[in-house]
Amino acid sequence: MKLKQSDERLFCRYLRPQGPASSGKRFDRLSTDEERRTLSLDDAGLSWVVGLGYSRYRRPHPSLDLHVHPGMIEIHCCLTGFLQFEIDGRLLNVLPGEICLTQPDCRHRLVTNAKGHRHYWMLLKLPSGSRELATMGIPLAEARALVRSIRGIRKNVFAVQADVADAFRTLFDDLDLRSDPMLRRLAIRTDVLKLLLLIARDANRRLLTSIPQTVRDAAEA
């Protein structure tokens, strides 16, 4: 049973025509179905979070076509299974406990949509200019520092600590709250800012939890 469409805004530009591999499985809108929950955060005052999602695939899906998100940063957090991305002509594997991050206008596609994998994802159009930065709800100097840190990440795949997945989980929990609307907005804003801080932290240091090559080889077999 199809669930209600979440949002009609287009956010993806394909670089080649839809081919047989896609079989109509386009991901250029925010839509929710049995395997994917997708949201925008406009009602929380965070319009710069263009999309937020959780995917739990119960069956294999065709690979996506090569595309870009103009001016946007895409973040995937792998929870279980194995993801494979093509990014600027390179094939990169993403295992549980790792983030895949693409900077604006990066040519990429998700190659492997294997049965049983779970991941969170987020699409950001980070604010620029004082008026837009003010929507982050923190002092301008701190907002600039956070945006600069996320935009400065040059790794496409890197290991993160368990609190990153926990932060995604908390964000979804708070999105489902039916409490005071102002407190709900504050909780969601706090969750997003904390999540970006944690990702920036782990992108800029070598974690002891990095996945050994032997484990990576076994997971990808």
Tab-separated table of C-alpha atoms in Angstrom:
chain	number	residue	atom	x	y	z
A	1	MET	CA	0.000	0.000	0.000
A	2	LYS	CA	1.429	3.350	-1.006
A	3	LEU	CA	1.623	5.986	1.684
A	4	LYS	CA	0.972	9.664	1.182
A	5	GLN	CA	3.544	11.590	-0.847
A	6	SER	CA	5.619	13.743	1.484
A	7	ASP	CA	6.697	16.563	-0.792
A	8	GLU	CA	6.490	17.520	-4.465
A	9	ARG	CA	9.700	19.545	-4.668
A	10	LEU	CA	12.306	18.350	-7.119
A	11	PHE	CA	15.844	18.246	-5.761
A	12	CYS	CA	17.743	15.976	-8.144
A	13	ARG	CA	19.204	16.511	-11.633
A	14	TYR	CA	19.981	13.391	-13.636
A	15	LEU	CA	23.040	13.392	-15.891
A	16	ARG	CA	21.869	10.757	-18.324
A	17	PRO	CA	18.420	9.552	-19.380
A	18	GLN	CA	16.578	7.091	-17.218
A	19	GLY	CA	17.644	3.669	-18.501
A	20	PRO	CA	16.336	0.151	-17.984
A	21	ALA	CA	18.371	-0.234	-14.789
A	22	SER	CA	16.220	2.321	-12.997
A	23	SER	CA	12.874	0.760	-13.881
A	24	GLY	CA	11.099	3.942	-12.900
A	25	LYS	CA	12.628	4.003	-9.401
A	26	ARG	CA	13.316	7.708	-9.326
A	27	PHE	CA	14.430	9.399	-6.127
A	28	ASP	CA	14.038	13.013	-7.178
A	29	ARG	CA	11.100	13.754	-4.859
A	30	LEU	CA	10.451	13.217	-1.198
A	31	SER	CA	8.047	10.288	-1.065
A	32	THR	CA	7.220	7.643	1.523
A	33	ASP	CA	6.380	4.003	0.912
A	34	GLU	CA	6.657	0.662	2.732
A	35	GLU	CA	10.461	0.709	2.677
A	36	ARG	CA	11.320	4.394	2.826
A	37	ARG	CA	10.222	7.169	5.150
A	38	THR	CA	11.105	10.644	3.872
A	39	LEU	CA	10.410	14.055	5.356
A	40	SER	CA	11.122	17.743	5.002
A	41	LEU	CA	11.688	19.887	8.081
A	42	ASP	CA	9.915	23.029	6.884
A	43	ASP	CA	7.393	22.889	9.706
A	44	ALA	CA	10.284	22.832	12.182
A	45	GLY	CA	11.728	26.028	10.688
A	46	LEU	CA	14.634	24.167	9.067
A	47	SER	CA	13.934	24.597	5.362
A	48	TRP	CA	17.663	24.171	4.651
A	49	VAL	CA	17.243	20.491	5.564
A	50	VAL	CA	15.798	19.693	2.139
A	51	GLY	CA	15.170	16.036	2.885
A	52	LEU	CA	15.530	13.530	5.694
A	53	GLY	CA	14.947	9.815	5.402
A	54	TYR	CA	15.178	6.314	6.768
A	55	SER	CA	15.349	3.339	4.391
A	56	ARG	CA	14.850	-0.328	5.225
A	57	TYR	CA	14.908	-2.426	2.064
A	58	ARG	CA	12.978	-5.677	2.167
A	59	ARG	CA	13.919	-6.584	-1.396
A	60	PRO	CA	16.713	-5.673	-3.824
A	61	HIS	CA	16.237	-2.469	-5.836
A	62	PRO	CA	17.772	-1.397	-9.160
A	63	SER	CA	20.712	0.976	-9.043
A	64	LEU	CA	20.069	4.687	-9.478
A	65	ASP	CA	21.135	6.779	-12.445
A	66	LEU	CA	24.040	9.198	-12.163
A	67	HIS	CA	22.834	12.523	-10.770
A	68	VAL	CA	23.736	15.661	-8.834
A	69	HIS	CA	21.976	17.694	-6.177
A	70	PRO	CA	22.720	21.288	-7.214
A	71	GLY	CA	24.081	23.269	-4.267
A	72	MET	CA	23.280	20.482	-1.790
A	73	ILE	CA	25.200	18.108	0.466
A	74	GLU	CA	23.993	14.520	0.763
A	75	ILE	CA	24.745	12.375	3.808
A	76	HIS	CA	24.083	8.634	4.242
A	77	CYS	CA	24.631	6.754	7.503
A	78	CYS	CA	24.800	2.990	6.993
A	79	LEU	CA	23.247	0.934	9.810
A	80	THR	CA	23.157	-2.619	8.469
A	81	GLY	CA	24.103	-4.313	5.229
A	82	PHE	CA	26.320	-2.792	2.590
A	83	LEU	CA	25.996	0.258	0.316
A	84	GLN	CA	28.029	0.935	-2.802
A	85	PHE	CA	28.230	4.405	-4.349
A	86	GLU	CA	29.732	5.659	-7.568
A	87	ILE	CA	31.164	9.111	-6.826
A	88	ASP	CA	32.924	11.087	-9.538
A	89	GLY	CA	33.812	7.872	-11.364
A	90	ARG	CA	35.014	5.921	-8.300
A	91	LEU	CA	33.248	2.974	-6.665
A	92	LEU	CA	33.174	3.341	-2.881
A	93	ASN	CA	31.800	0.845	-0.385
A	94	VAL	CA	30.011	1.921	2.801
A	95	LEU	CA	29.622	-0.470	5.724
A	96	PRO	CA	27.708	-0.181	9.025
A	97	GLY	CA	29.180	2.556	11.165
A	98	GLU	CA	30.290	4.619	8.169
A	99	ILE	CA	29.062	7.833	6.552
A	100	CYS	CA	28.984	8.579	2.837
A	101	LEU	CA	29.018	12.327	2.142
A	102	THR	CA	28.891	14.113	-1.211
A	103	GLN	CA	29.501	17.829	-1.585
A	104	PRO	CA	27.401	20.089	-3.884
A	105	ASP	CA	27.288	19.168	-7.575
A	106	CYS	CA	29.209	15.934	-7.004
A	107	ARG	CA	28.332	13.328	-9.661
A	108	HIS	CA	27.109	10.234	-7.853
A	109	ARG	CA	24.648	7.369	-7.662
A	110	LEU	CA	23.777	4.546	-5.310
A	111	VAL	CA	24.866	1.389	-7.119
A	112	THR	CA	23.807	-1.278	-4.617
A	113	ASN	CA	20.322	-1.331	-3.090
A	114	ALA	CA	20.610	-4.758	-1.475
A	115	LYS	CA	17.858	-6.513	0.435
A	116	GLY	CA	18.123	-6.092	4.191
A	117	HIS	CA	20.184	-2.927	4.398
A	118	ARG	CA	19.113	-0.011	6.569
A	119	HIS	CA	20.379	3.549	6.498
A	120	TYR	CA	19.530	7.118	7.412
A	121	TRP	CA	20.078	9.941	4.940
A	122	MET	CA	19.915	13.727	4.914
A	123	LEU	CA	20.015	16.299	2.118
A	124	LEU	CA	21.205	19.776	3.093
A	125	LYS	CA	21.253	23.122	1.350
A	126	LEU	CA	23.331	24.855	3.969
A	127	PRO	CA	22.563	28.510	4.676
A	128	SER	CA	24.811	31.316	3.425
A	129	GLY	CA	24.573	34.987	4.298
A	130	SER	CA	23.551	36.418	7.651
A	131	ARG	CA	19.800	36.220	7.082
A	132	GLU	CA	19.897	32.545	6.108
A	133	LEU	CA	22.390	31.652	8.832
A	134	ALA	CA	20.042	33.184	11.397
A	135	THR	CA	17.523	30.422	10.613
A	136	MET	CA	19.883	27.943	12.288
A	137	GLY	CA	18.890	29.477	15.614
A	138	ILE	CA	22.395	29.909	17.007
A	139	PRO	CA	24.810	32.888	17.095
A	140	LEU	CA	26.034	33.837	13.622
A	141	ALA	CA	29.680	33.128	14.397
A	142	GLU	CA	28.815	29.609	15.534
A	143	ALA	CA	26.534	29.035	12.528
A	144	ARG	CA	29.331	30.100	10.153
A	145	ALA	CA	31.788	27.783	11.899
A	146	LEU	CA	29.434	24.798	11.658
A	147	VAL	CA	28.624	25.412	7.971
A	148	ARG	CA	32.317	25.899	7.176
A	149	SER	CA	33.146	22.623	8.940
A	150	ILE	CA	30.563	20.578	6.989
A	151	ARG	CA	31.459	22.188	3.668
A	152	GLY	CA	35.123	21.515	4.375
A	153	ILE	CA	34.728	17.724	4.593
A	154	ARG	CA	36.653	16.211	1.692
A	155	LYS	CA	36.293	12.533	2.581
A	156	ASN	CA	33.467	10.756	0.811
A	157	VAL	CA	33.423	7.777	3.187
A	158	PHE	CA	34.533	7.761	6.821
A	159	ALA	CA	33.844	5.885	10.049
A	160	VAL	CA	31.733	7.470	12.772
A	161	GLN	CA	31.060	6.664	16.384
A	162	ALA	CA	27.806	5.041	17.495
A	163	ASP	CA	26.409	8.351	18.753
A	164	VAL	CA	25.883	9.488	15.138
A	165	ALA	CA	23.315	6.752	14.495
A	166	ASP	CA	21.852	7.489	17.927
A	167	ALA	CA	21.486	11.151	16.960
A	168	PHE	CA	19.590	10.217	13.786
A	169	ARG	CA	17.338	7.938	15.831
A	170	THR	CA	16.635	10.669	18.379
A	171	LEU	CA	15.788	13.109	15.582
A	172	PHE	CA	13.162	10.734	14.191
A	173	ASP	CA	11.781	10.135	17.697
A	174	ASP	CA	11.397	13.871	18.252
A	175	LEU	CA	9.766	14.320	14.843
A	176	ASP	CA	7.028	11.967	16.048
A	177	LEU	CA	6.419	13.830	19.296
A	178	ARG	CA	2.964	15.278	19.827
A	179	SER	CA	3.994	17.627	22.607
A	180	ASP	CA	4.066	21.417	22.737
A	181	PRO	CA	4.813	22.599	19.147
A	182	MET	CA	7.464	25.075	20.285
A	183	LEU	CA	9.275	22.464	22.365
A	184	ARG	CA	9.069	20.014	19.467
A	185	ARG	CA	10.651	22.576	17.105
A	186	LEU	CA	13.397	23.256	19.650
A	187	ALA	CA	14.097	19.533	20.067
A	188	ILE	CA	14.324	18.987	16.294
A	189	ARG	CA	16.618	21.984	15.794
A	190	THR	CA	18.861	20.795	18.620
A	191	ASP	CA	18.958	17.274	17.179
A	192	VAL	CA	19.981	18.474	13.703
A	193	LEU	CA	22.712	20.752	15.019
A	194	LYS	CA	24.081	18.014	17.273
A	195	LEU	CA	24.057	15.538	14.388
A	196	LEU	CA	26.053	17.876	12.147
A	197	LEU	CA	28.531	18.554	14.946
A	198	LEU	CA	29.091	14.819	15.455
A	199	ILE	CA	29.588	14.209	11.740
A	200	ALA	CA	32.048	17.096	11.473
A	201	ARG	CA	33.894	15.761	14.529
A	202	ASP	CA	34.332	12.265	13.109
A	203	ALA	CA	35.165	13.427	9.574
A	204	ASN	CA	38.178	15.271	10.897
A	205	ARG	CA	39.830	12.568	12.951
A	206	ARG	CA	40.873	8.960	12.536
A	207	LEU	CA	38.602	6.745	14.604
A	208	LEU	CA	39.795	3.694	16.485
A	209	THR	CA	36.539	2.101	15.329
A	210	SER	CA	37.563	2.143	11.651
A	211	ILE	CA	36.517	-1.145	10.057
A	212	PRO	CA	39.415	-3.574	9.448
A	213	GLN	CA	39.944	-4.625	5.837
A	214	THR	CA	39.255	-8.281	6.669
A	215	VAL	CA	35.811	-7.379	8.027
A	216	ARG	CA	35.139	-5.141	5.033
A	217	ASP	CA	36.077	-7.932	2.601
A	218	ALA	CA	33.738	-10.374	4.371
A	219	ALA	CA	30.817	-7.950	4.368
A	220	GLU	CA	31.231	-7.168	0.676
A	221	ALA	CA	31.538	-10.801	-0.411
